[in-house]
Amino acid sequence: MTNTAVFEALARARRSTKRFASRAWNAAEFVPHEEALTEFFLSRMSGTVRVRLHSRREESKDSGADWEWWWTDDKSATGMRVQAKRRKSAGPSYDFAYVTQSTGVKQIDRLTDQACRDGLTPVYVLYDVGPRRSLIATACSCPVDESRAARSSVTVVGAEAARQFTKHPDGVMGHALPVECIACPRRAGGDRTAGPTLRETADQAIAAWGTGHRDSGVPSLDPPPTVGSGLQPHVRRILSGDNVDEELEARGLVGIAVFGSGGGQG
């Protein structure tokens, strides 16, 4: 699957999710919660990328995350552990300092610790789909037909970048990208004639955020090592079309999405 196809699929899923939330608000003055938005968003990509959803999901048992994204090419892969946040109608717009009551641990700490343990990059997907929208432009400046503010309805940002904005969360939008920008086909491809692979564009986005562990003092700009032939078994099973409900339940995940540049994945 090409970067352009994934870029367009993510953009369509973003626009569909905003319409889904708008219909809920217009019908009942209700903004769907993160889990419903995530399930809807992931389901809009099904058929374009490899997506597996788990309908019996419990609260996260281990990872502190909602789902995983894997960005692959013919040689290697980059994994992201994703936590969803919906913009609140009152109080801080995004509660990056949220503490899980059952554990007394900050959600962002659990997300980053478990992601780093597993060799994945911790990220947030931010839903700005309610009536109280920030209308703050994102970090993207791609020449597309939609305004930057309109594209802020579903964005993605590294967890370590988000950590800097626990007191002033609206500031995170200066670092967030419209979700489709991870697969942006306009990213430079170095000296090659062909553009970068999906895995490489994901690494570029990660490098722009900084992904250092919270105990390291300052964020590192180095992307995490790619796993190559060490692609985790549950992701291999998705690519093979196998059922992964047990893995999703054990990890407390809504779903897993696998984006591939090579091998006709999608």
PDB file of C-alpha atoms in Angstrom, residues 85-239:
ATOM      1  CA  LYS A  85      -7.824  11.743  24.697  1.00  0.00           C
ATOM      2  CA  ARG A  86     -11.013  13.654  23.964  1.00  0.00           C
ATOM      3  CA  ARG A  87     -11.056  17.415  24.390  1.00  0.00           C
ATOM      4  CA  LYS A  88     -13.129  18.209  27.477  1.00  0.00           C
ATOM      5  CA  SER A  89     -16.031  20.636  27.525  1.00  0.00           C
ATOM      6  CA  ALA A  90     -14.934  22.064  30.899  1.00  0.00           C
ATOM      7  CA  GLY A  91     -11.683  22.300  32.802  1.00  0.00           C
ATOM      8  CA  PRO A  92      -8.315  21.471  31.205  1.00  0.00           C
ATOM      9  CA  SER A  93      -8.838  20.617  27.558  1.00  0.00           C
ATOM     10  CA  TYR A  94      -6.710  17.459  27.738  1.00  0.00           C
ATOM     11  CA  ASP A  95      -5.898  15.864  31.083  1.00  0.00           C
ATOM     12  CA  PHE A  96      -2.349  14.664  30.519  1.00  0.00           C
ATOM     13  CA  ALA A  97      -1.859  14.540  34.302  1.00  0.00           C
ATOM     14  CA  TYR A  98      -4.688  12.023  34.804  1.00  0.00           C
ATOM     15  CA  VAL A  99      -4.041   9.495  37.581  1.00  0.00           C
ATOM     16  CA  THR A 100      -5.572   6.014  37.339  1.00  0.00           C
ATOM     17  CA  GLN A 101      -7.495   5.544  40.585  1.00  0.00           C
ATOM     18  CA  SER A 102      -6.940   1.796  40.831  1.00  0.00           C
ATOM     19  CA  THR A 103      -3.150   2.132  40.687  1.00  0.00           C
ATOM     20  CA  GLY A 104      -2.393   5.690  41.776  1.00  0.00           C
ATOM     21  CA  VAL A 105      -0.078   5.960  38.753  1.00  0.00           C
ATOM     22  CA  LYS A 106      -0.237   8.726  36.178  1.00  0.00           C
ATOM     23  CA  GLN A 107      -1.634   7.392  32.933  1.00  0.00           C
ATOM     24  CA  ILE A 108       1.114   9.075  30.925  1.00  0.00           C
ATOM     25  CA  ASP A 109       3.792   7.389  33.060  1.00  0.00           C
ATOM     26  CA  ARG A 110       2.254   3.962  32.564  1.00  0.00           C
ATOM     27  CA  LEU A 111       1.883   4.571  28.837  1.00  0.00           C
ATOM     28  CA  THR A 112       5.503   5.644  28.378  1.00  0.00           C
ATOM     29  CA  ASP A 113       6.997   3.053  30.725  1.00  0.00           C
ATOM     30  CA  GLN A 114       5.188   0.100  29.163  1.00  0.00           C
ATOM     31  CA  ALA A 115       5.745   1.335  25.613  1.00  0.00           C
ATOM     32  CA  CYS A 116       9.463   1.812  26.191  1.00  0.00           C
ATOM     33  CA  ARG A 117       9.668  -1.604  27.823  1.00  0.00           C
ATOM     34  CA  ASP A 118       8.199  -3.174  24.677  1.00  0.00           C
ATOM     35  CA  GLY A 119      10.242  -1.086  22.230  1.00  0.00           C
ATOM     36  CA  LEU A 120       7.273   0.990  21.041  1.00  0.00           C
ATOM     37  CA  THR A 121       6.805   4.744  20.868  1.00  0.00           C
ATOM     38  CA  PRO A 122       4.145   6.189  23.226  1.00  0.00           C
ATOM     39  CA  VAL A 123       1.773   8.612  21.518  1.00  0.00           C
ATOM     40  CA  TYR A 124      -1.563  10.329  22.067  1.00  0.00           C
ATOM     41  CA  VAL A 125      -4.369  10.654  19.566  1.00  0.00           C
ATOM     42  CA  LEU A 126      -6.388  13.768  20.412  1.00  0.00           C
ATOM     43  CA  TYR A 127     -10.066  14.109  19.507  1.00  0.00           C
ATOM     44  CA  ASP A 128     -11.178  17.734  19.199  1.00  0.00           C
ATOM     45  CA  VAL A 129     -14.691  16.981  17.954  1.00  0.00           C
ATOM     46  CA  GLY A 130     -17.089  18.642  20.404  1.00  0.00           C
ATOM     47  CA  PRO A 131     -18.745  22.041  20.402  1.00  0.00           C
ATOM     48  CA  ARG A 132     -15.874  23.521  22.416  1.00  0.00           C
ATOM     49  CA  ARG A 133     -13.195  23.253  19.756  1.00  0.00           C
ATOM     50  CA  SER A 134      -9.798  24.831  20.129  1.00  0.00           C
ATOM     51  CA  LEU A 135      -9.521  25.902  16.460  1.00  0.00           C
ATOM     52  CA  ILE A 136      -5.783  26.097  17.103  1.00  0.00           C
ATOM     53  CA  ALA A 137      -3.745  25.304  14.040  1.00  0.00           C
ATOM     54  CA  THR A 138      -1.639  22.178  14.210  1.00  0.00           C
ATOM     55  CA  ALA A 139       2.053  21.831  13.441  1.00  0.00           C
ATOM     56  CA  CYS A 140       1.265  20.718   9.875  1.00  0.00           C
ATOM     57  CA  SER A 141       1.650  23.161   6.992  1.00  0.00           C
ATOM     58  CA  CYS A 142       0.902  20.797   4.092  1.00  0.00           C
ATOM     59  CA  PRO A 143      -0.718  22.527   1.090  1.00  0.00           C
ATOM     60  CA  VAL A 144      -4.083  20.746   1.258  1.00  0.00           C
ATOM     61  CA  ASP A 145      -7.619  21.948   0.597  1.00  0.00           C
ATOM     62  CA  GLU A 146      -8.703  21.853   4.258  1.00  0.00           C
ATOM     63  CA  SER A 147      -7.747  24.528   6.762  1.00  0.00           C
ATOM     64  CA  ARG A 148      -5.207  23.658   9.440  1.00  0.00           C
ATOM     65  CA  ALA A 149      -7.824  24.303  12.113  1.00  0.00           C
ATOM     66  CA  ALA A 150     -10.308  21.954  10.440  1.00  0.00           C
ATOM     67  CA  ARG A 151      -7.672  19.224  10.333  1.00  0.00           C
ATOM     68  CA  SER A 152      -7.203  19.463  14.114  1.00  0.00           C
ATOM     69  CA  SER A 153     -10.268  17.292  14.801  1.00  0.00           C
ATOM     70  CA  VAL A 154      -8.111  14.144  15.115  1.00  0.00           C
ATOM     71  CA  THR A 155      -4.402  14.689  15.731  1.00  0.00           C
ATOM     72  CA  VAL A 156      -1.447  12.695  16.980  1.00  0.00           C
ATOM     73  CA  VAL A 157       1.468  13.750  19.184  1.00  0.00           C
ATOM     74  CA  GLY A 158       4.271  12.038  21.032  1.00  0.00           C
ATOM     75  CA  ALA A 159       3.624  11.419  24.740  1.00  0.00           C
ATOM     76  CA  GLU A 160       6.842  13.150  25.762  1.00  0.00           C
ATOM     77  CA  ALA A 161       5.830  16.257  23.836  1.00  0.00           C
ATOM     78  CA  ALA A 162       2.408  16.126  25.537  1.00  0.00           C
ATOM     79  CA  ARG A 163       4.073  15.830  28.965  1.00  0.00           C
ATOM     80  CA  GLN A 164       5.394  19.373  28.602  1.00  0.00           C
ATOM     81  CA  PHE A 165       1.806  20.713  28.506  1.00  0.00           C
ATOM     82  CA  THR A 166       0.157  19.182  31.566  1.00  0.00           C
ATOM     83  CA  LYS A 167      -0.583  22.676  32.953  1.00  0.00           C
ATOM     84  CA  HIS A 168      -1.429  24.354  29.638  1.00  0.00           C
ATOM     85  CA  PRO A 169      -2.684  21.507  27.413  1.00  0.00           C
ATOM     86  CA  ASP A 170      -3.846  23.678  24.516  1.00  0.00           C
ATOM     87  CA  GLY A 171      -0.189  24.359  23.813  1.00  0.00           C
ATOM     88  CA  VAL A 172       0.250  20.771  22.675  1.00  0.00           C
ATOM     89  CA  MET A 173      -1.428  21.606  19.364  1.00  0.00           C
ATOM     90  CA  GLY A 174       1.752  23.372  18.291  1.00  0.00           C
ATOM     91  CA  HIS A 175       3.394  19.925  18.265  1.00  0.00           C
ATOM     92  CA  ALA A 176       0.452  17.772  17.133  1.00  0.00           C
ATOM     93  CA  LEU A 177      -0.035  16.613  13.562  1.00  0.00           C
ATOM     94  CA  PRO A 178      -3.284  15.818  11.770  1.00  0.00           C
ATOM     95  CA  VAL A 179      -3.424  12.056  12.064  1.00  0.00           C
ATOM     96  CA  GLU A 180      -2.900  11.463   8.350  1.00  0.00           C
ATOM     97  CA  CYS A 181       0.419  13.350   8.387  1.00  0.00           C
ATOM     98  CA  ILE A 182       2.229  10.305   9.762  1.00  0.00           C
ATOM     99  CA  ALA A 183       1.859   8.878   6.249  1.00  0.00           C
ATOM    100  CA  CYS A 184       2.371  12.181   4.425  1.00  0.00           C
ATOM    101  CA  PRO A 185       3.556  11.418   0.855  1.00  0.00           C
ATOM    102  CA  ARG A 186       5.146  14.881   0.712  1.00  0.00           C
ATOM    103  CA  ARG A 187       7.870  14.012   3.208  1.00  0.00           C
ATOM    104  CA  ALA A 188      11.330  14.184   1.693  1.00  0.00           C
ATOM    105  CA  GLY A 189      12.754  10.867   0.553  1.00  0.00           C
ATOM    106  CA  GLY A 190      16.442  11.723   0.902  1.00  0.00           C
ATOM    107  CA  ASP A 191      18.535  11.105  -2.194  1.00  0.00           C
ATOM    108  CA  ARG A 192      16.261   8.404  -3.550  1.00  0.00           C
ATOM    109  CA  THR A 193      13.947   8.824  -6.508  1.00  0.00           C
ATOM    110  CA  ALA A 194      11.159   7.025  -4.661  1.00  0.00           C
ATOM    111  CA  GLY A 195       9.574   8.603  -1.620  1.00  0.00           C
ATOM    112  CA  PRO A 196       9.998   7.244   1.903  1.00  0.00           C
ATOM    113  CA  THR A 197       8.213   4.132   3.094  1.00  0.00           C
ATOM    114  CA  LEU A 198       5.444   4.267   5.675  1.00  0.00           C
ATOM    115  CA  ARG A 199       7.852   3.071   8.333  1.00  0.00           C
ATOM    116  CA  GLU A 200      10.276   5.868   7.436  1.00  0.00           C
ATOM    117  CA  THR A 201       7.614   8.602   7.529  1.00  0.00           C
ATOM    118  CA  ALA A 202       6.514   7.305  10.939  1.00  0.00           C
ATOM    119  CA  ASP A 203      10.123   7.510  12.142  1.00  0.00           C
ATOM    120  CA  GLN A 204      10.345  11.085  10.843  1.00  0.00           C
ATOM    121  CA  ALA A 205       7.230  12.076  12.795  1.00  0.00           C
ATOM    122  CA  ILE A 206       8.637  10.436  15.916  1.00  0.00           C
ATOM    123  CA  ALA A 207      11.924  12.272  15.546  1.00  0.00           C
ATOM    124  CA  ALA A 208      10.079  15.585  15.252  1.00  0.00           C
ATOM    125  CA  TRP A 209       8.283  14.984  18.565  1.00  0.00           C
ATOM    126  CA  GLY A 210      11.221  13.717  20.589  1.00  0.00           C
ATOM    127  CA  THR A 211      10.722  10.377  22.261  1.00  0.00           C
ATOM    128  CA  GLY A 212      13.093  10.286  25.214  1.00  0.00           C
ATOM    129  CA  HIS A 213      12.018   8.442  28.321  1.00  0.00           C
ATOM    130  CA  ARG A 214      10.701  10.657  31.126  1.00  0.00           C
ATOM    131  CA  ASP A 215      13.726   9.852  33.323  1.00  0.00           C
ATOM    132  CA  SER A 216      16.289  10.867  30.717  1.00  0.00           C
ATOM    133  CA  GLY A 217      16.234  14.600  31.470  1.00  0.00           C
ATOM    134  CA  VAL A 218      15.636  15.839  27.928  1.00  0.00           C
ATOM    135  CA  PRO A 219      13.776  14.136  25.090  1.00  0.00           C
ATOM    136  CA  SER A 220      15.878  12.251  22.573  1.00  0.00           C
ATOM    137  CA  LEU A 221      15.330  12.985  18.893  1.00  0.00           C
ATOM    138  CA  ASP A 222      16.327   9.478  17.898  1.00  0.00           C
ATOM    139  CA  PRO A 223      13.488   7.193  16.796  1.00  0.00           C
ATOM    140  CA  PRO A 224      13.317   3.850  18.593  1.00  0.00           C
ATOM    141  CA  PRO A 225      15.078   0.904  16.980  1.00  0.00           C
ATOM    142  CA  THR A 226      13.030  -0.817  14.314  1.00  0.00           C
ATOM    143  CA  VAL A 227      12.183  -4.401  15.024  1.00  0.00           C
ATOM    144  CA  GLY A 228      12.712  -5.788  11.511  1.00  0.00           C
ATOM    145  CA  SER A 229      12.384  -9.538  11.493  1.00  0.00           C
ATOM    146  CA  GLY A 230      11.531  -9.284  15.190  1.00  0.00           C
ATOM    147  CA  LEU A 231       8.035  -7.996  14.372  1.00  0.00           C
ATOM    148  CA  GLN A 232       5.994  -8.958  17.415  1.00  0.00           C
ATOM    149  CA  PRO A 233       4.066 -12.241  17.103  1.00  0.00           C
ATOM    150  CA  HIS A 234       0.584 -10.737  17.507  1.00  0.00           C
ATOM    151  CA  VAL A 235       1.283  -8.358  14.600  1.00  0.00           C
ATOM    152  CA  ARG A 236       2.524 -11.226  12.444  1.00  0.00           C
ATOM    153  CA  ARG A 237      -0.708 -13.066  13.239  1.00  0.00           C
ATOM    154  CA  ILE A 238      -2.773 -10.078  12.069  1.00  0.00           C
ATOM    155  CA  LEU A 239      -0.841  -9.969   8.813  1.00  0.00           C
TER     156      LEU A 239
END
